[in-house]
Short mmCIF file of C-alpha atoms and ligand atoms in Angstrom, two decimals:
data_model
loop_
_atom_site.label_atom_id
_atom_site.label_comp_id
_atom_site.label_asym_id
_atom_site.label_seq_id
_atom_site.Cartn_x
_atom_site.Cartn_y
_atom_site.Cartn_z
CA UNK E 1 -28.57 10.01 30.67
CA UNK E 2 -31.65 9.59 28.19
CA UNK E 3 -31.44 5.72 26.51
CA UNK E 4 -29.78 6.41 23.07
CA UNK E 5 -27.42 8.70 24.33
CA UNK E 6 -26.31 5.93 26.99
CA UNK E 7 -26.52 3.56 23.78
CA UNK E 8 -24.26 5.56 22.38
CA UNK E 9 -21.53 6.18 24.55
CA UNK E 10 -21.29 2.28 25.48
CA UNK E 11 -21.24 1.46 21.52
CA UNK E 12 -18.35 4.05 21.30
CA UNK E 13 -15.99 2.51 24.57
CA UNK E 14 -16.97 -1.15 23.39
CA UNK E 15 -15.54 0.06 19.79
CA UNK E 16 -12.93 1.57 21.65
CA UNK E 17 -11.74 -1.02 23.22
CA UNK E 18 -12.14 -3.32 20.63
CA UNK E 19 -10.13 -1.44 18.55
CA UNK E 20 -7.16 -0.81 21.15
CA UNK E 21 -7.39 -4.52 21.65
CA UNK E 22 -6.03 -4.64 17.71
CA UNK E 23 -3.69 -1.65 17.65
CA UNK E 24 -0.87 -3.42 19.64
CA UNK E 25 1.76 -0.33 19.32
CA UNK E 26 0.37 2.71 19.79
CA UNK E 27 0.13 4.48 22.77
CA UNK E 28 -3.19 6.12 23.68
CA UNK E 29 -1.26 9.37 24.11
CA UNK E 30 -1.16 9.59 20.70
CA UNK E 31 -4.02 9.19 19.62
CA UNK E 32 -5.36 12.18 22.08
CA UNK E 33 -2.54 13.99 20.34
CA UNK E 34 -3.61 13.78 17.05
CA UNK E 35 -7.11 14.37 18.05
CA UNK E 36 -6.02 17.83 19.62
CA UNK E 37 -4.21 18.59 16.66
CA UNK E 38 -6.69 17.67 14.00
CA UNK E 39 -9.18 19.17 16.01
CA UNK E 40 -7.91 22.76 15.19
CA UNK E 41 -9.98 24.13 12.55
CA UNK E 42 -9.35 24.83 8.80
CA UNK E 43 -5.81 24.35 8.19
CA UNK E 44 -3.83 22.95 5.32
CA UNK E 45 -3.43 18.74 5.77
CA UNK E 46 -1.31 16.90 2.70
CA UNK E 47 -1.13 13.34 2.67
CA UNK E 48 1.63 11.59 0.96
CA UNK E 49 2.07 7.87 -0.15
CA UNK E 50 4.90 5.91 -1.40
CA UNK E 51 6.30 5.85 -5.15
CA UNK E 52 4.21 3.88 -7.76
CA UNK E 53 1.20 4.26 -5.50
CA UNK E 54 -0.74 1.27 -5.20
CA UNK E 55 -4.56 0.25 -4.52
CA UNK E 56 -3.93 0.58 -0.48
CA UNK E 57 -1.87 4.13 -0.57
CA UNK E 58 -4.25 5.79 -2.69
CA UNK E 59 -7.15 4.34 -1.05
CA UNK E 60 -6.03 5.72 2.44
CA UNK E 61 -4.94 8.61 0.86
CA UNK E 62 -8.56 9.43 -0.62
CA UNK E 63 -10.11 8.34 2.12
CA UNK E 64 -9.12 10.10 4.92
CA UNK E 65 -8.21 13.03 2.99
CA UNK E 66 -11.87 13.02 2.15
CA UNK E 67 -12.80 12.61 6.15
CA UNK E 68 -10.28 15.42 7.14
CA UNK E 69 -12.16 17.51 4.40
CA UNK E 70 -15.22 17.15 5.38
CA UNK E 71 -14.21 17.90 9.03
CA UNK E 72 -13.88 21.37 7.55
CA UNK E 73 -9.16 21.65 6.46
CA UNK E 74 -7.81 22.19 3.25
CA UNK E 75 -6.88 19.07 1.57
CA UNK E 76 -4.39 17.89 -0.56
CA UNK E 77 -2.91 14.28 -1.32
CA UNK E 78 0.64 14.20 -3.35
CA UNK E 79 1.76 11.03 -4.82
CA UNK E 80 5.64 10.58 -5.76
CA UNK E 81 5.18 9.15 -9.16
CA UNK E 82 1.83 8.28 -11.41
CA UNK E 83 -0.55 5.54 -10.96
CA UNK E 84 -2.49 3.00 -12.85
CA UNK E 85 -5.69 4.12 -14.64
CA UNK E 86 -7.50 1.28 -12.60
CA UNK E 87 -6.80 3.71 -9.67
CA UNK E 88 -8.59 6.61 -11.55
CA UNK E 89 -12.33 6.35 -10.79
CA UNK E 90 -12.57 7.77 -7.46
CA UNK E 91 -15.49 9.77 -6.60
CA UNK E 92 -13.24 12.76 -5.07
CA UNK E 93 -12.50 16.50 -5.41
CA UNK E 94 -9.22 16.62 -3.69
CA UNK E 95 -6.98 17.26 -6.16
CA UNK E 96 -3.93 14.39 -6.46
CA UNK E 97 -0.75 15.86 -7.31
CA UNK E 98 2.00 14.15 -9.28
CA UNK E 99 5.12 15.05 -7.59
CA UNK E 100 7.87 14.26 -10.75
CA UNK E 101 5.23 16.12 -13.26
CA UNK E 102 4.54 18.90 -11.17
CA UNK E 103 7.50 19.40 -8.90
CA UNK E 104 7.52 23.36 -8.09
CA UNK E 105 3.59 23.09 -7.49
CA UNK E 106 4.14 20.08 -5.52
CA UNK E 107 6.87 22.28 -3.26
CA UNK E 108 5.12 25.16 -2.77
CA UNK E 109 2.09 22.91 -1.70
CA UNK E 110 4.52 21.33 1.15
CA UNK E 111 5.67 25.09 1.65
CA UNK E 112 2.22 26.11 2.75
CA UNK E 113 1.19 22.19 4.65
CA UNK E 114 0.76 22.60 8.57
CA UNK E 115 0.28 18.65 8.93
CA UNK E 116 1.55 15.87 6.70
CA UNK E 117 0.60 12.53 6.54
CA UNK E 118 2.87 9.79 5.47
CA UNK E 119 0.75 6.71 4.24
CA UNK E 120 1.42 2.87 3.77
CA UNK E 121 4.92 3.31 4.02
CA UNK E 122 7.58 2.65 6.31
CA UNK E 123 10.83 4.49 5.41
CA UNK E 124 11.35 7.80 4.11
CA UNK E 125 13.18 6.67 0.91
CA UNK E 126 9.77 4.94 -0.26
CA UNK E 127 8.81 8.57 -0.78
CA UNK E 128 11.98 8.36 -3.88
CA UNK E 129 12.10 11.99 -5.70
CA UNK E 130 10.35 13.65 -2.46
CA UNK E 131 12.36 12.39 0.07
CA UNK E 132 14.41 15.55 0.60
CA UNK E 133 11.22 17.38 1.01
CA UNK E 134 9.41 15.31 3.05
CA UNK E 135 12.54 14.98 5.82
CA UNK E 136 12.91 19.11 5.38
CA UNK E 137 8.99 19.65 6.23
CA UNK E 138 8.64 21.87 9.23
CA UNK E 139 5.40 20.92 10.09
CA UNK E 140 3.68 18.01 11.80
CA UNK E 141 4.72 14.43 10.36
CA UNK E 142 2.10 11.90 11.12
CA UNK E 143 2.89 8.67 9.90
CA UNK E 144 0.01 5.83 9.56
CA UNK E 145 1.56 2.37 8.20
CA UNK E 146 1.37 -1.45 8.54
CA UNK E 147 4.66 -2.65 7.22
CA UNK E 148 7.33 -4.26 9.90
CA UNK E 149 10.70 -2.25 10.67
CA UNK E 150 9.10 1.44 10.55
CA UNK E 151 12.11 3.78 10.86
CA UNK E 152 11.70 7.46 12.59
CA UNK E 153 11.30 10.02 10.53
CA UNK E 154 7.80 11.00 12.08
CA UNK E 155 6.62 13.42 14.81
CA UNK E 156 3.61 11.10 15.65
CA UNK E 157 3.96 7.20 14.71
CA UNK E 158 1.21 5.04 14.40
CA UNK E 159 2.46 1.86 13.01
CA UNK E 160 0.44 -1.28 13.05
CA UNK E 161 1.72 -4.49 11.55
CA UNK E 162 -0.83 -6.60 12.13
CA UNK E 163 -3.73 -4.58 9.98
CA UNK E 164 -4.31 -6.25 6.60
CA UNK E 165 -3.71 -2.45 5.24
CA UNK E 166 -3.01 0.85 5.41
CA UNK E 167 -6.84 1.34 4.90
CA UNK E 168 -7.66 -0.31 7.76
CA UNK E 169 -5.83 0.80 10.05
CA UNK E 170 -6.76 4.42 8.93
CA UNK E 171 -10.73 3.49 9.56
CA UNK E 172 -9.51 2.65 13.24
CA UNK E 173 -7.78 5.62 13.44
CA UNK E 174 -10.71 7.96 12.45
CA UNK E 175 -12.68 6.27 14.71
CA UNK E 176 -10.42 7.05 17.85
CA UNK E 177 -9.83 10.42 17.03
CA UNK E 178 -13.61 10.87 16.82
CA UNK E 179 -13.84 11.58 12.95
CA UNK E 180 -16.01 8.41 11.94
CA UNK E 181 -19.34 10.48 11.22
CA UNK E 182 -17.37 12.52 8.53
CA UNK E 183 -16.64 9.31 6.82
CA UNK E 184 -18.79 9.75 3.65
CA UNK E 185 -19.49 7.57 0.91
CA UNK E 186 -16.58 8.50 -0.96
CA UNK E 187 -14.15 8.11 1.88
CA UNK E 188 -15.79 4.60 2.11
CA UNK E 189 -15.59 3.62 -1.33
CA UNK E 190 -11.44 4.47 -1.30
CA UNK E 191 -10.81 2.58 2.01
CA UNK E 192 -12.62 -0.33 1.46
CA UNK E 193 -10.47 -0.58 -2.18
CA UNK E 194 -7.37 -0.39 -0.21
CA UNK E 195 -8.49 -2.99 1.94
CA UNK E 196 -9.60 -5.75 -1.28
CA UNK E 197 -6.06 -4.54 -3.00
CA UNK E 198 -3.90 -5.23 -0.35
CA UNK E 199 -5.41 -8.27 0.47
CA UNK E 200 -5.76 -9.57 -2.79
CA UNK E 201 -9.68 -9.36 -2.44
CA UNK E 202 -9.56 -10.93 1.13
CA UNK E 203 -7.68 -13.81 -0.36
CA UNK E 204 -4.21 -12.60 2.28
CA UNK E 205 -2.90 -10.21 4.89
CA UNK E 206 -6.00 -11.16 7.14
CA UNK E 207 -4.87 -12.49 10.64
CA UNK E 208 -7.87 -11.09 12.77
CA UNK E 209 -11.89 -10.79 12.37
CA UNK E 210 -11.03 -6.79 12.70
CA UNK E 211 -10.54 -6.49 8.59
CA UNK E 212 -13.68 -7.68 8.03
CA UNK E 213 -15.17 -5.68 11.02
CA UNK E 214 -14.44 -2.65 8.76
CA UNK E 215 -15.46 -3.75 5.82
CA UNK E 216 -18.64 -4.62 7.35
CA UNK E 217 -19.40 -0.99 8.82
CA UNK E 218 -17.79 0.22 5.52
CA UNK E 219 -20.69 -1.81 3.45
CA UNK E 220 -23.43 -0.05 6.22
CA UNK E 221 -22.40 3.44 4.14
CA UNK E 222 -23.84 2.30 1.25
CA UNK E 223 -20.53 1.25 -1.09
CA UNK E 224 -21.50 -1.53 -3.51
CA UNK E 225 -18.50 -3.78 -3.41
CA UNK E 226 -18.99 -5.48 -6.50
CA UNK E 227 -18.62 -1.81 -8.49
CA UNK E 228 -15.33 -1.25 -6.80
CA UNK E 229 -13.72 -5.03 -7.55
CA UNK E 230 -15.20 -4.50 -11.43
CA UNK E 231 -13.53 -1.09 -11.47
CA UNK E 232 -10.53 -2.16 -9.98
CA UNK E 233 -10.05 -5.65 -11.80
CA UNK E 234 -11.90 -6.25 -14.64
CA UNK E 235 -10.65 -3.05 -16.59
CA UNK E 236 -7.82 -4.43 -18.60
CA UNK E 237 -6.83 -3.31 -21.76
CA UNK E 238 -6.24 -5.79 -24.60
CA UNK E 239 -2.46 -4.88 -24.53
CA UNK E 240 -2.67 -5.53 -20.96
CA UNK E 241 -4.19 -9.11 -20.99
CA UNK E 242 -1.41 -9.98 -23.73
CA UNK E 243 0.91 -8.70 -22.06
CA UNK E 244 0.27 -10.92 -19.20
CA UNK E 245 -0.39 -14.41 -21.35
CA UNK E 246 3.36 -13.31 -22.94
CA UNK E 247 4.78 -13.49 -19.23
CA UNK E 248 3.29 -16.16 -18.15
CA UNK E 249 3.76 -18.03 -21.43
CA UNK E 250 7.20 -17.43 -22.60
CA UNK E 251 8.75 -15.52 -19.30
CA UNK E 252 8.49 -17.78 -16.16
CA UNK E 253 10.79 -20.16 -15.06
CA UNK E 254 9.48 -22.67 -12.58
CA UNK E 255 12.11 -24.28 -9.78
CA UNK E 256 9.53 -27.59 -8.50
CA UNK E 257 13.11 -28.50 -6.70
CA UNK E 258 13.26 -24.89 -4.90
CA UNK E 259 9.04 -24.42 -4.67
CA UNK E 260 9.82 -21.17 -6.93
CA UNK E 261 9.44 -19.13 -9.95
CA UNK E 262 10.43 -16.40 -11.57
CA UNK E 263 9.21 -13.82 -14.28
CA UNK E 264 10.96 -11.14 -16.09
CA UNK E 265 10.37 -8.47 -18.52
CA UNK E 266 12.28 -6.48 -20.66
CA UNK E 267 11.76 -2.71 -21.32
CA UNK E 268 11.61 -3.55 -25.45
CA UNK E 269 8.49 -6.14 -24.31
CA UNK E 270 6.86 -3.55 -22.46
CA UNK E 271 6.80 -1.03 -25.24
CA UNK E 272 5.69 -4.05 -27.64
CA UNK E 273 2.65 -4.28 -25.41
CA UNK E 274 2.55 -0.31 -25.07
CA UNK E 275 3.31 -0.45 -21.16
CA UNK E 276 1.35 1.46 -19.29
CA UNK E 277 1.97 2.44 -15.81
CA UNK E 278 0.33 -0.69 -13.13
CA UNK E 279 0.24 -2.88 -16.40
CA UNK E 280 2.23 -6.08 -14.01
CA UNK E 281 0.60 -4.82 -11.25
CA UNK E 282 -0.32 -8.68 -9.91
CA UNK E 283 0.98 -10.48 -12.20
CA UNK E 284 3.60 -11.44 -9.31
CA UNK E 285 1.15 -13.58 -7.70
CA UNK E 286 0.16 -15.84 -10.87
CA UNK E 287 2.84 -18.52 -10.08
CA UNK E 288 1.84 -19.01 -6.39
CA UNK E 289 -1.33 -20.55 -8.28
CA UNK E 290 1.06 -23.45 -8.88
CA UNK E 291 0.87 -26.49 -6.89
CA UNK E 292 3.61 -26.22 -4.22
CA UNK E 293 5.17 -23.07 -5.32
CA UNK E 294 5.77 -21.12 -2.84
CA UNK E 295 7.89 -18.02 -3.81
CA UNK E 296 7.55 -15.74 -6.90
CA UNK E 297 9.59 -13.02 -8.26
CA UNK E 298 9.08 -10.42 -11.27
CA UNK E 299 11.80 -8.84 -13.00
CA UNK E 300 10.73 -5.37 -14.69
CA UNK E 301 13.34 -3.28 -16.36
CA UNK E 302 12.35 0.02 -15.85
CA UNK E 303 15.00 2.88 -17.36
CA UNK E 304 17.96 3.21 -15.35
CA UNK E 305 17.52 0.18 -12.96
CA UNK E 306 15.53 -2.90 -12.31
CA UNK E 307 12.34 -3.03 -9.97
CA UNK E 308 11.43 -6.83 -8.14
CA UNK E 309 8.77 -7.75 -6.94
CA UNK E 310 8.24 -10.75 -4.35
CA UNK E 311 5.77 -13.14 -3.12
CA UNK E 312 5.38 -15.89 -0.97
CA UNK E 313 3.58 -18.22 0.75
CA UNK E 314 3.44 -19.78 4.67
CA UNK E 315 6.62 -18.34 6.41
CA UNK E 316 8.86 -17.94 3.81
CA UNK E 317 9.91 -13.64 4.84
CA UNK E 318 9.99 -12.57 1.21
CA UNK E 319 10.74 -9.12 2.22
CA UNK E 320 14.10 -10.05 4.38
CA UNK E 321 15.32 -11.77 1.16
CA UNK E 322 14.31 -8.22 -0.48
CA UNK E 323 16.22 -6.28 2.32
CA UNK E 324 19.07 -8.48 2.09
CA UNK E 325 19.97 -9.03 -1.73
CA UNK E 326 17.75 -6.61 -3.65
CA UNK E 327 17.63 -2.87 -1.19
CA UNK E 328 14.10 -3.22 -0.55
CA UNK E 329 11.64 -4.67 1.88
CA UNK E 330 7.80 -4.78 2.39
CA UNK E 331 5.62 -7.57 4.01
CA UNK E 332 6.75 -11.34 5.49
CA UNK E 333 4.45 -12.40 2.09
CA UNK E 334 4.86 -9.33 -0.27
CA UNK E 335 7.58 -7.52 -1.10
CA UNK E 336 10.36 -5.76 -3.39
CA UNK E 337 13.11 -4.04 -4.35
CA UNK E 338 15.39 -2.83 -6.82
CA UNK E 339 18.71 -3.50 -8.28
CA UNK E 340 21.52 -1.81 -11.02
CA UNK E 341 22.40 -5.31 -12.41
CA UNK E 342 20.81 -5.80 -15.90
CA UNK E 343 18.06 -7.59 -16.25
CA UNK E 344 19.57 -10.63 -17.38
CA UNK E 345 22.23 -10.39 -14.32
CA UNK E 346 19.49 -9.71 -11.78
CA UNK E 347 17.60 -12.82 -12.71
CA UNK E 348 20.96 -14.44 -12.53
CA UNK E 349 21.52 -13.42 -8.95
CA UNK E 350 17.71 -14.30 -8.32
CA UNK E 351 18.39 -18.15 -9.12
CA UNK E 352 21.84 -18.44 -8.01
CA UNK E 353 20.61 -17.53 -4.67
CA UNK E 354 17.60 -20.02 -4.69
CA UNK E 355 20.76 -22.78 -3.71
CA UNK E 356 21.03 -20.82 -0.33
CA UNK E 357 17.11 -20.80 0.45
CA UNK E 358 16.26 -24.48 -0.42
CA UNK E 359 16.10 -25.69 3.66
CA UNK E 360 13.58 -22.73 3.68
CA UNK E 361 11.84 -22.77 0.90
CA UNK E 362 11.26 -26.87 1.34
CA UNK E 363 10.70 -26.37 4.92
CA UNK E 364 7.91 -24.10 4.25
CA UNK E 365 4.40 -24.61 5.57
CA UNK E 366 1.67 -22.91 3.83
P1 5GP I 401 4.87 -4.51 -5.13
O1 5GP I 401 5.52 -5.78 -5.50
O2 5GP I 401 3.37 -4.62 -5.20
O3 5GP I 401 5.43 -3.31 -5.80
O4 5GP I 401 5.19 -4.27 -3.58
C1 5GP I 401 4.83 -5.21 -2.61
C2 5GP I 401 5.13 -4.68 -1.23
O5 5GP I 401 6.53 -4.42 -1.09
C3 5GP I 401 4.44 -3.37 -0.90
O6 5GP I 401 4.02 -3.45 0.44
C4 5GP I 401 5.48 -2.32 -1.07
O7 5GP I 401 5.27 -1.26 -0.20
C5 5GP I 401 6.78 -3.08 -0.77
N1 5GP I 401 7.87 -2.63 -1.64
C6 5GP I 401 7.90 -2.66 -2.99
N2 5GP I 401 9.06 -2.17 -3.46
C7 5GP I 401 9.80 -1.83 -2.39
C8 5GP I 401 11.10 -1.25 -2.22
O8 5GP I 401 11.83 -0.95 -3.18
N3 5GP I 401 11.52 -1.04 -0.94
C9 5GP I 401 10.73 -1.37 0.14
N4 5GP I 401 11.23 -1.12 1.37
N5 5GP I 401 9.51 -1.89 0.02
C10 5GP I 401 9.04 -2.13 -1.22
MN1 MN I 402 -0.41 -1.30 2.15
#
């Protein structure tokens, strides 16, 4: 074996096994499995994230779809609802269908799809108006997700809790299925923003070197990092920016004697600040800037129900107070759910139930 070519093969098994070292629950069966089957030429792949798509689930979503297009298939990424404008500046011709504007398109698209992907969520009810669809499809389900208590509604699972993202862990994954020279600059540029979203731009969700492994081979393609935070965070519109001083200004109630706070907004609020869609989109996290707060929640009234959102801090499981009281779930530190109370009665609930937390919430080490 000439020199490079021996160079290569031990940089690819000591990235191999540094990677299998971080993937804790996937079998390596399955990742020659999905290498077989992506390794058929030129068919149709869809890839499909969870409803009000966020900075991680279009990420992945863009970037692999852009890998699995350059390997040479048919590529298309459907997203249940829209997403924020901040999302709208990737550098990508897959086309991104909006499942609730589009519908019959977005069927006859799933119709035709020999492999789906199912992206940066856990449970097929994330997927909201697709759901039916997406447990009717006939083809290959691949799911690729970090969030704890996946359920099985896949043909192939490849669930990772410990990855900062969904992002992530789909870098690793191209990498053992042998894709990683067809990731281009684009398919950089989308996985390294789902990487800074979900971690808040590396500020959480990193509990191993490996996140920043990625980003550092990410960075060797040539993204500039600072472009993608600018794009990402320092777009806000006016209304939005108002919108947030309103909420933090005349909507949060802090709890010192529970280490909480909460937030709420009503739909007539929104429309005074001409809402658009990923307008609160962090503003969740605002009050764990408060000395010794430790758990936030935001109130949005949305139509015909009410959508939470939770944070928290040290060990406080955010998302099993979301699973039990509010039919959601997420992360131990990031969460949410929904509820049919009004708003008003839903923030009731929220700080009637602080009482039952307080041996938690004070225990709390962060
Ligand atoms: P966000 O507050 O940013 O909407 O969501 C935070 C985290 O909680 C994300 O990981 C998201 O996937 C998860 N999440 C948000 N809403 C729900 C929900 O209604 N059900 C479940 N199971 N997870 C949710
Ligand atoms: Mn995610």
């Amino acid at each position: 074996m000439s020199k490079d070519a021996f160079a290569r093969v031990s940089d690819f098994l000591s990235l191999s096994i540094q990677i299998f070292m971080v993937l804790k629950n996937t079998e390596n069966e399955i990742f020659t499995a999905l290498e077989t089957l992506i390794k058929v030429p030129k068919q149709k792949v869809t890839l499909v994230t969870h409803e009000n798509p966020d900075g991680d689930a279009i990420g992945s979503a863009i970037g692999f779809g852009e890998v699995l297009k350059n390997y040479g298939h048919e590529v298309k990424i459907i997203v249940p609802n829209s997403y924020p404008e901040f999302l709208k500046w990737f550098s990508t011709d897959i086309e991104i269908l909006v499942y609730d504007r589009k519908k019959n398109r977005g069927k006859a698209i799933l119709q035709e799809t020999q492999i789906l992907f199912c992206l940066d969520f856990n449970e097929v009810k994330r997927t909201a108006r697709m759901e039916k669809k997406v447990l009717e499809f006939s083809g290959v389900k691949v799911l690729i997700d970090h969030h704890p208590y996946p359920t099985d509604f896949c043909d192939l699972m490849i669930s990772e809790t410990e990855y900062s993202s969904t992002a992530e862990l789909v870098f690793d994954v191209i990498q053992l299925i042998n894709l990683g020279e067809y990731i281009n600059h684009d398919a950089a540029e989308a996985l390294f923003t789902g990487i800074m979203t979900d971690t808040g731009s590396f500020a959480h969700n990193i509990s191993r070197p490996n996140t920043f492994q990625v980003v550092a081979k990410l960075m060797d393609l040539g993204i500039d990092t600072e472009k993608i935070h600018a794009a990402v965070y320092h777009n806000f519109s006016a209304h939005r920016m108002k919108l947030l001083g309103h909420c933090l200004g005349e909507k949060m109630e802090v709890f010192p004697e529970y280490r909480s706070a909460v937030m709420w907004l009503s739909q007539k609020e929104l429309e005074k600040f001409e809402y658009q869609p990923g307008d609160t989109e962090g503003f969740v996290n605002y009050p764990l800037s408060i000395n010794n707060i430790v758990f936030s929640a935001l109130f949005i009234e949305k139509k015909d129900h009410v959508k939470v959102s939770f944070r928290s801090k040290g060990n406080f499981a955010c998302n099993e107070f979301a699973r039990d009281h509010f039919s959601g779930g997420g992360h131990k530190n990031a969460a949410g759910g929904e509820t049919n109370l009004s708003l008003e009665a839903a923030v009731e609930k929220f700080t009637q139930l602080l009482g039952d937390y307080k041996h938690l919430l004070l225990e709390t080490t962060i």
